[in-house]
mmCIF file of C-alpha atoms in Angstrom:
data_model
loop_
_atom_site.group_PDB
_atom_site.id
_atom_site.type_symbol
_atom_site.label_atom_id
_atom_site.label_comp_id
_atom_site.label_asym_id
_atom_site.label_seq_id
_atom_site.Cartn_x
_atom_site.Cartn_y
_atom_site.Cartn_z
ATOM 1 C CA UNK D 1 -0.018 0.024 -0.012
ATOM 2 C CA UNK D 2 2.889 2.401 0.798
ATOM 3 C CA UNK D 3 4.548 1.731 -2.607
ATOM 4 C CA UNK D 4 1.263 2.470 -4.357
ATOM 5 C CA UNK D 5 0.854 5.710 -2.458
ATOM 6 C CA UNK D 6 4.424 6.702 -3.254
ATOM 7 C CA UNK D 7 3.920 5.955 -6.874
ATOM 8 C CA UNK D 8 0.610 7.926 -6.926
ATOM 9 C CA UNK D 9 2.345 10.934 -5.352
ATOM 10 C CA UNK D 10 5.106 10.709 -7.860
ATOM 11 C CA UNK D 11 2.773 10.726 -10.775
ATOM 12 C CA UNK D 12 0.667 13.556 -9.273
ATOM 13 C CA UNK D 13 3.935 15.584 -8.610
ATOM 14 C CA UNK D 14 5.207 15.060 -12.203
ATOM 15 C CA UNK D 15 1.760 16.181 -13.554
ATOM 16 C CA UNK D 16 1.711 19.279 -11.447
ATOM 17 C CA UNK D 17 5.409 20.049 -12.509
ATOM 18 C CA UNK D 18 4.443 19.592 -16.153
ATOM 19 C CA UNK D 19 1.441 21.849 -15.809
ATOM 20 C CA UNK D 20 3.497 24.485 -13.941
ATOM 21 C CA UNK D 21 6.125 24.556 -16.598
ATOM 22 C CA UNK D 22 3.574 24.506 -19.499
ATOM 23 C CA UNK D 23 1.720 27.537 -18.166
ATOM 24 C CA UNK D 24 4.753 29.403 -17.051
ATOM 25 C CA UNK D 25 6.520 28.654 -20.362
ATOM 26 C CA UNK D 26 3.494 29.816 -22.408
ATOM 27 C CA UNK D 27 3.326 33.105 -20.416
ATOM 28 C CA UNK D 28 7.110 33.622 -20.793
ATOM 29 C CA UNK D 29 7.415 32.825 -24.434
ATOM 30 C CA UNK D 30 4.177 34.268 -25.703
ATOM 31 C CA UNK D 31 3.708 37.343 -23.455
ATOM 32 C CA UNK D 32 6.673 38.389 -21.177
ATOM 33 C CA UNK D 33 9.568 38.143 -23.649
ATOM 34 C CA UNK D 34 7.608 39.872 -26.619
ATOM 35 C CA UNK D 35 6.850 42.666 -24.238
ATOM 36 C CA UNK D 36 10.630 43.265 -23.902
ATOM 37 C CA UNK D 37 11.108 43.034 -27.747
ATOM 38 C CA UNK D 38 12.329 39.355 -27.656
ATOM 39 C CA UNK D 39 9.995 37.400 -29.914
ATOM 40 C CA UNK D 40 10.935 33.710 -30.213
ATOM 41 C CA UNK D 41 7.872 32.669 -32.113
ATOM 42 C CA UNK D 42 8.886 33.327 -35.604
ATOM 43 C CA UNK D 43 11.212 30.519 -36.020
ATOM 44 C CA UNK D 44 10.348 26.926 -35.431
ATOM 45 C CA UNK D 45 13.886 26.045 -34.164
ATOM 46 C CA UNK D 46 14.138 29.027 -31.909
ATOM 47 C CA UNK D 47 10.544 28.455 -30.589
ATOM 48 C CA UNK D 48 11.326 24.822 -29.877
ATOM 49 C CA UNK D 49 14.563 25.461 -28.354
ATOM 50 C CA UNK D 50 13.003 28.002 -26.012
ATOM 51 C CA UNK D 51 10.421 25.316 -24.815
ATOM 52 C CA UNK D 52 13.297 22.757 -24.490
ATOM 53 C CA UNK D 53 15.044 25.209 -22.114
ATOM 54 C CA UNK D 54 11.765 25.882 -20.120
ATOM 55 C CA UNK D 55 11.290 22.085 -19.590
ATOM 56 C CA UNK D 56 15.047 21.169 -19.396
ATOM 57 C CA UNK D 57 16.185 23.753 -16.895
ATOM 58 C CA UNK D 58 12.741 24.124 -15.362
ATOM 59 C CA UNK D 59 12.369 20.485 -14.429
ATOM 60 C CA UNK D 60 15.992 20.278 -13.117
ATOM 61 C CA UNK D 61 15.564 23.276 -10.754
ATOM 62 C CA UNK D 62 12.189 22.149 -9.565
ATOM 63 C CA UNK D 63 13.752 18.752 -8.728
ATOM 64 C CA UNK D 64 16.471 20.640 -6.905
ATOM 65 C CA UNK D 65 14.040 22.686 -4.971
ATOM 66 C CA UNK D 66 12.099 19.634 -3.978
ATOM 67 C CA UNK D 67 15.180 17.489 -3.095
ATOM 68 C CA UNK D 68 14.849 18.049 0.630
ATOM 69 C CA UNK D 69 11.040 17.322 0.973
ATOM 70 C CA UNK D 70 11.598 14.296 -1.285
ATOM 71 C CA UNK D 71 14.345 12.867 0.803
ATOM 72 C CA UNK D 72 12.233 13.275 3.831
ATOM 73 C CA UNK D 73 9.344 11.512 2.274
ATOM 74 C CA UNK D 74 11.442 8.606 0.888
ATOM 75 C CA UNK D 75 12.717 7.567 4.312
ATOM 76 C CA UNK D 76 11.592 7.210 7.873
ATOM 77 C CA UNK D 77 13.723 10.119 9.119
ATOM 78 C CA UNK D 78 14.225 12.076 12.317
ATOM 79 C CA UNK D 79 15.852 15.441 12.552
ATOM 80 C CA UNK D 80 18.484 15.887 15.128
ATOM 81 C CA UNK D 81 18.230 19.238 16.811
ATOM 82 C CA UNK D 82 18.985 18.316 20.408
ATOM 83 C CA UNK D 83 21.208 15.252 20.285
ATOM 84 C CA UNK D 84 20.674 12.756 23.038
ATOM 85 C CA UNK D 85 22.980 9.841 22.298
ATOM 86 C CA UNK D 86 26.721 9.832 21.787
ATOM 87 C CA UNK D 87 26.407 9.025 17.958
ATOM 88 C CA UNK D 88 23.883 11.868 17.640
ATOM 89 C CA UNK D 89 26.198 14.169 19.404
ATOM 90 C CA UNK D 90 29.070 13.196 17.200
ATOM 91 C CA UNK D 91 27.044 13.621 14.053
ATOM 92 C CA UNK D 92 25.548 16.981 14.979
ATOM 93 C CA UNK D 93 28.668 18.481 16.327
ATOM 94 C CA UNK D 94 30.738 17.338 13.319
ATOM 95 C CA UNK D 95 28.382 18.891 10.841
ATOM 96 C CA UNK D 96 28.253 22.106 12.915
ATOM 97 C CA UNK D 97 32.098 22.215 13.063
ATOM 98 C CA UNK D 98 32.548 21.596 9.274
ATOM 99 C CA UNK D 99 29.909 24.252 8.446
ATOM 100 C CA UNK D 100 31.624 26.814 10.621
ATOM 101 C CA UNK D 101 35.021 26.053 9.008
ATOM 102 C CA UNK D 102 33.373 26.587 5.554
ATOM 103 C CA UNK D 103 31.531 29.725 6.674
ATOM 104 C CA UNK D 104 28.148 28.461 5.602
ATOM 105 C CA UNK D 105 24.827 28.038 7.367
ATOM 106 C CA UNK D 106 24.751 24.704 9.206
ATOM 107 C CA UNK D 107 22.683 22.124 7.289
ATOM 108 C CA UNK D 108 19.810 20.197 8.755
ATOM 109 C CA UNK D 109 20.934 17.045 10.325
ATOM 110 C CA UNK D 110 18.849 13.947 9.923
ATOM 111 C CA UNK D 111 19.111 10.206 10.741
ATOM 112 C CA UNK D 112 17.060 7.466 9.043
ATOM 113 C CA UNK D 113 16.446 3.945 9.762
ATOM 114 C CA UNK D 114 18.035 1.717 7.318
ATOM 115 C CA UNK D 115 20.512 -1.214 7.754
ATOM 116 C CA UNK D 116 22.478 -0.151 4.537
ATOM 117 C CA UNK D 117 25.426 1.937 5.517
ATOM 118 C CA UNK D 118 24.924 5.189 3.722
ATOM 119 C CA UNK D 119 24.722 9.038 3.992
ATOM 120 C CA UNK D 120 23.805 11.769 1.638
ATOM 121 C CA UNK D 121 23.607 15.553 1.308
ATOM 122 C CA UNK D 122 21.065 17.471 -0.686
ATOM 123 C CA UNK D 123 19.390 20.921 -0.791
ATOM 124 C CA UNK D 124 18.821 23.741 -3.199
ATOM 125 C CA UNK D 125 21.846 25.974 -1.910
ATOM 126 C CA UNK D 126 24.991 25.769 0.208
ATOM 127 C CA UNK D 127 23.032 27.614 2.844
ATOM 128 C CA UNK D 128 19.885 25.502 2.690
ATOM 129 C CA UNK D 129 21.081 21.963 2.747
ATOM 130 C CA UNK D 130 20.604 18.843 4.824
ATOM 131 C CA UNK D 131 22.847 15.963 5.686
ATOM 132 C CA UNK D 132 21.475 12.516 6.454
ATOM 133 C CA UNK D 133 23.010 9.473 7.933
ATOM 134 C CA UNK D 134 21.601 5.925 8.002
ATOM 135 C CA UNK D 135 21.408 4.125 11.426
ATOM 136 C CA UNK D 136 23.469 1.218 9.703
ATOM 137 C CA UNK D 137 26.225 3.578 9.004
ATOM 138 C CA UNK D 138 26.113 5.473 12.250
ATOM 139 C CA UNK D 139 26.178 2.258 14.277
ATOM 140 C CA UNK D 140 28.819 0.420 12.385
ATOM 141 C CA UNK D 141 31.578 3.060 12.067
ATOM 142 C CA UNK D 142 34.177 4.354 14.467
ATOM 143 C CA UNK D 143 34.235 8.028 15.451
ATOM 144 C CA UNK D 144 36.966 8.955 12.965
ATOM 145 C CA UNK D 145 35.354 6.954 10.146
ATOM 146 C CA UNK D 146 31.982 8.500 10.740
ATOM 147 C CA UNK D 147 33.425 12.016 10.896
ATOM 148 C CA UNK D 148 35.232 11.391 7.517
ATOM 149 C CA UNK D 149 31.912 10.295 5.955
ATOM 150 C CA UNK D 150 30.298 13.404 7.126
ATOM 151 C CA UNK D 151 33.212 15.526 5.905
ATOM 152 C CA UNK D 152 32.624 13.942 2.517
ATOM 153 C CA UNK D 153 28.938 15.041 2.610
ATOM 154 C CA UNK D 154 29.838 18.413 3.750
ATOM 155 C CA UNK D 155 32.253 18.547 0.813
ATOM 156 C CA UNK D 156 29.259 18.209 -1.546
ATOM 157 C CA UNK D 157 27.488 21.053 0.302
ATOM 158 C CA UNK D 158 30.516 23.367 0.374
ATOM 159 C CA UNK D 159 31.511 22.615 -3.258
ATOM 160 C CA UNK D 160 27.893 23.514 -4.376
ATOM 161 C CA UNK D 161 27.653 20.111 -6.033
ATOM 162 C CA UNK D 162 23.815 20.112 -6.055
ATOM 163 C CA UNK D 163 23.601 23.323 -8.106
ATOM 164 C CA UNK D 164 26.413 22.366 -10.436
ATOM 165 C CA UNK D 165 24.597 19.030 -11.082
ATOM 166 C CA UNK D 166 21.335 20.726 -11.580
ATOM 167 C CA UNK D 167 22.814 23.064 -14.179
ATOM 168 C CA UNK D 168 24.446 20.209 -16.039
ATOM 169 C CA UNK D 169 21.244 18.135 -15.912
ATOM 170 C CA UNK D 170 19.295 21.180 -17.256
ATOM 171 C CA UNK D 171 21.720 21.689 -20.078
ATOM 172 C CA UNK D 172 21.496 17.942 -21.010
ATOM 173 C CA UNK D 173 17.698 17.896 -20.749
ATOM 174 C CA UNK D 174 17.555 20.983 -22.999
ATOM 175 C CA UNK D 175 19.497 19.320 -25.832
ATOM 176 C CA UNK D 176 17.583 16.035 -25.351
ATOM 177 C CA UNK D 177 14.251 17.816 -25.827
ATOM 178 C CA UNK D 178 15.409 20.035 -28.679
ATOM 179 C CA UNK D 179 17.193 17.390 -30.684
ATOM 180 C CA UNK D 180 14.514 14.850 -30.206
ATOM 181 C CA UNK D 181 11.765 17.366 -31.219
ATOM 182 C CA UNK D 182 13.599 18.666 -34.313
ATOM 183 C CA UNK D 183 14.487 15.249 -35.677
ATOM 184 C CA UNK D 184 10.983 14.023 -34.918
ATOM 185 C CA UNK D 185 9.485 17.006 -36.802
ATOM 186 C CA UNK D 186 11.723 16.317 -39.774
ATOM 187 C CA UNK D 187 10.681 12.587 -39.863
ATOM 188 C CA UNK D 188 7.041 13.280 -39.387
ATOM 189 C CA UNK D 189 6.922 15.940 -42.104
ATOM 190 C CA UNK D 190 8.987 13.910 -44.692
ATOM 191 C CA UNK D 191 7.115 12.913 -47.784
ATOM 192 C CA UNK D 192 4.259 15.316 -47.087
ATOM 193 C CA UNK D 193 3.258 17.394 -50.096
ATOM 194 C CA UNK D 194 1.497 20.101 -48.239
ATOM 195 C CA UNK D 195 4.097 20.219 -45.355
ATOM 196 C CA UNK D 196 1.563 18.948 -42.902
ATOM 197 C CA UNK D 197 3.118 16.880 -39.993
ATOM 198 C CA UNK D 198 1.906 13.471 -38.923
ATOM 199 C CA UNK D 199 1.103 14.089 -35.351
ATOM 200 C CA UNK D 200 1.118 10.462 -34.212
ATOM 201 C CA UNK D 201 4.364 9.679 -36.002
ATOM 202 C CA UNK D 202 5.880 12.791 -34.435
ATOM 203 C CA UNK D 203 4.812 11.808 -30.979
ATOM 204 C CA UNK D 204 6.141 8.283 -31.300
ATOM 205 C CA UNK D 205 9.561 9.158 -32.769
ATOM 206 C CA UNK D 206 9.948 12.114 -30.227
ATOM 207 C CA UNK D 207 9.426 9.682 -27.384
ATOM 208 C CA UNK D 208 11.781 7.095 -28.672
ATOM 209 C CA UNK D 209 14.476 9.682 -29.413
ATOM 210 C CA UNK D 210 14.123 11.263 -25.946
ATOM 211 C CA UNK D 211 14.687 7.851 -24.350
ATOM 212 C CA UNK D 212 17.803 7.255 -26.423
ATOM 213 C CA UNK D 213 19.157 10.675 -26.087
ATOM 214 C CA UNK D 214 18.506 10.599 -22.362
ATOM 215 C CA UNK D 215 20.604 7.473 -21.975
ATOM 216 C CA UNK D 216 23.538 9.247 -23.778
ATOM 217 C CA UNK D 217 23.043 12.380 -21.609
ATOM 218 C CA UNK D 218 23.115 10.301 -18.462
ATOM 219 C CA UNK D 219 26.650 9.182 -19.375
ATOM 220 C CA UNK D 220 27.782 12.908 -19.160
ATOM 221 C CA UNK D 221 25.772 13.512 -15.947
ATOM 222 C CA UNK D 222 27.169 10.351 -14.268
ATOM 223 C CA UNK D 223 30.684 11.179 -15.355
ATOM 224 C CA UNK D 224 30.342 14.560 -13.482
ATOM 225 C CA UNK D 225 28.950 12.668 -10.480
ATOM 226 C CA UNK D 226 31.889 10.299 -10.333
ATOM 227 C CA UNK D 227 34.250 13.340 -10.668
ATOM 228 C CA UNK D 228 32.674 15.105 -7.679
ATOM 229 C CA UNK D 229 32.946 12.090 -5.539
ATOM 230 C CA UNK D 230 36.710 12.216 -5.783
ATOM 231 C CA UNK D 231 36.549 15.974 -4.840
ATOM 232 C CA UNK D 232 34.318 15.265 -1.856
ATOM 233 C CA UNK D 233 36.773 12.394 -0.734
ATOM 234 C CA UNK D 234 39.715 14.901 -1.002
ATOM 235 C CA UNK D 235 37.639 17.419 1.015
ATOM 236 C CA UNK D 236 37.168 14.764 3.825
ATOM 237 C CA UNK D 237 40.825 13.884 3.628
ATOM 238 C CA UNK D 238 41.864 17.535 4.177
ATOM 239 C CA UNK D 239 39.426 17.766 7.123
ATOM 240 C CA UNK D 240 40.293 14.510 9.015
ATOM 241 C CA UNK D 241 43.148 12.722 7.173
ATOM 242 C CA UNK D 242 43.198 10.524 4.157
ATOM 243 C CA UNK D 243 43.703 7.293 6.241
ATOM 244 C CA UNK D 244 40.452 7.909 7.990
ATOM 245 C CA UNK D 245 38.590 8.389 4.801
ATOM 246 C CA UNK D 246 40.259 5.314 3.304
ATOM 247 C CA UNK D 247 39.211 3.195 6.337
ATOM 248 C CA UNK D 248 35.694 4.544 6.041
ATOM 249 C CA UNK D 249 35.330 3.535 2.448
ATOM 250 C CA UNK D 250 36.710 0.151 3.158
ATOM 251 C CA UNK D 251 34.237 -0.465 5.877
ATOM 252 C CA UNK D 252 31.284 0.892 3.728
ATOM 253 C CA UNK D 253 32.369 -1.503 0.965
ATOM 254 C CA UNK D 254 32.491 -4.526 3.313
ATOM 255 C CA UNK D 255 29.124 -3.649 4.983
ATOM 256 C CA UNK D 256 27.387 -2.967 1.605
ATOM 257 C CA UNK D 257 28.383 -6.388 0.230
ATOM 258 C CA UNK D 258 26.883 -7.885 3.310
ATOM 259 C CA UNK D 259 23.514 -5.946 3.509
ATOM 260 C CA UNK D 260 22.830 -5.490 -0.214
ATOM 261 C CA UNK D 261 20.067 -7.708 -1.613
ATOM 262 C CA UNK D 262 19.687 -8.615 -5.353
ATOM 263 C CA UNK D 263 16.741 -6.302 -5.632
ATOM 264 C CA UNK D 264 18.768 -3.354 -4.282
ATOM 265 C CA UNK D 265 21.566 -4.010 -6.721
ATOM 266 C CA UNK D 266 19.455 -4.117 -9.818
ATOM 267 C CA UNK D 267 18.371 -0.800 -11.356
ATOM 268 C CA UNK D 268 17.476 0.490 -14.831
ATOM 269 C CA UNK D 269 19.285 3.227 -16.669
ATOM 270 C CA UNK D 270 15.863 4.817 -17.269
ATOM 271 C CA UNK D 271 14.419 4.188 -13.762
ATOM 272 C CA UNK D 272 17.069 4.067 -11.080
ATOM 273 C CA UNK D 273 15.688 2.470 -7.900
ATOM 274 C CA UNK D 274 17.062 5.249 -5.656
ATOM 275 C CA UNK D 275 16.357 8.817 -6.849
ATOM 276 C CA UNK D 276 19.039 10.096 -4.405
ATOM 277 C CA UNK D 277 21.741 7.665 -5.584
ATOM 278 C CA UNK D 278 24.101 10.467 -6.882
ATOM 279 C CA UNK D 279 24.038 12.076 -3.380
ATOM 280 C CA UNK D 280 24.990 8.963 -1.502
ATOM 281 C CA UNK D 281 28.423 8.045 -0.237
ATOM 282 C CA UNK D 282 28.620 4.569 -2.038
ATOM 283 C CA UNK D 283 27.624 2.862 -5.102
ATOM 284 C CA UNK D 284 29.151 0.608 -7.856
ATOM 285 C CA UNK D 285 28.689 -0.903 -11.211
ATOM 286 C CA UNK D 286 30.757 -3.086 -13.416
ATOM 287 C CA UNK D 287 31.547 -3.412 -17.043
ATOM 288 C CA UNK D 288 29.573 -1.135 -19.450
ATOM 289 C CA UNK D 289 27.224 -0.224 -16.681
ATOM 290 C CA UNK D 290 30.144 1.699 -15.129
ATOM 291 C CA UNK D 291 29.435 4.380 -17.604
ATOM 292 C CA UNK D 292 26.176 4.909 -15.846
ATOM 293 C CA UNK D 293 27.403 4.665 -12.251
ATOM 294 C CA UNK D 294 27.046 7.607 -10.054
ATOM 295 C CA UNK D 295 30.084 6.611 -7.983
ATOM 296 C CA UNK D 296 33.641 5.507 -8.877
ATOM 297 C CA UNK D 297 34.737 2.109 -7.491
ATOM 298 C CA UNK D 298 35.947 1.956 -4.065
ATOM 299 C CA UNK D 299 39.411 0.833 -5.359
ATOM 300 C CA UNK D 300 39.696 3.922 -7.471
ATOM 301 C CA UNK D 301 38.691 6.232 -4.617
ATOM 302 C CA UNK D 302 41.223 4.731 -2.328
ATOM 303 C CA UNK D 303 43.944 5.056 -4.880
ATOM 304 C CA UNK D 304 43.125 8.633 -5.447
ATOM 305 C CA UNK D 305 43.302 9.327 -1.713
ATOM 306 C CA UNK D 306 46.654 7.603 -1.490
ATOM 307 C CA UNK D 307 47.946 9.696 -4.293
ATOM 308 C CA UNK D 308 47.155 12.949 -2.517
#
């Protein structure tokens, strides 16, 4: 019942996002911009590119804006404001210390109940972020290891990774929508004597091309995700030492192999099981699927830390 409720809420949310972007895009392109002397309606390519930008960047930034509420709905979470246990004190005080060092507003601190050892950071800006830690990670790690993991997540916050990823995702989305639409228009209009477009053919080709181009775009986005993991690891190494971060990664790798189920390991390129996968501390894929992995291998991360 809970999964059906979550699916229903996801569908409703996507519909509301689509309607919001459609209405705001229509007002922007047809009324606001022409009022300032910018008329994009005369050229099919320009008009379609404008719409691609509305949906590409609009969808990405709405997802960023909703990232904190989404995370809180996905997990059974509890915010730590007045720590009561030794581990809660450690997590809270470490995040506070790191945020003061970075000169940013302290992120919200949350814990969630999950045996899988993981942590993530998300939020629309550096000064409006959250850091969450699973119970499995908090209980299994030593003090130095846990502090290193928290420093890794604070590295994402301080480096502005959420906004950078959103901008890249928006750019990729824009080109996906634009190229798919233009090619579909050419195919749907080919062979027509009066220049009329076959709407059904346009819709089918557009959907197929969007899927194919999205797969290619995800290679770029995931490359960026892997690159920022190395930077966050380096941030943690500077904060608490590279050896502590190495030990944390080794422990997470060992624990993840023990707790992962086959269902959790399987995910589709088009529909990843965990929408927050790119924000977490750990994740691996082998072979060709490594192109679509949000995280580098543990071995590569450890080697990079040793090379510092």
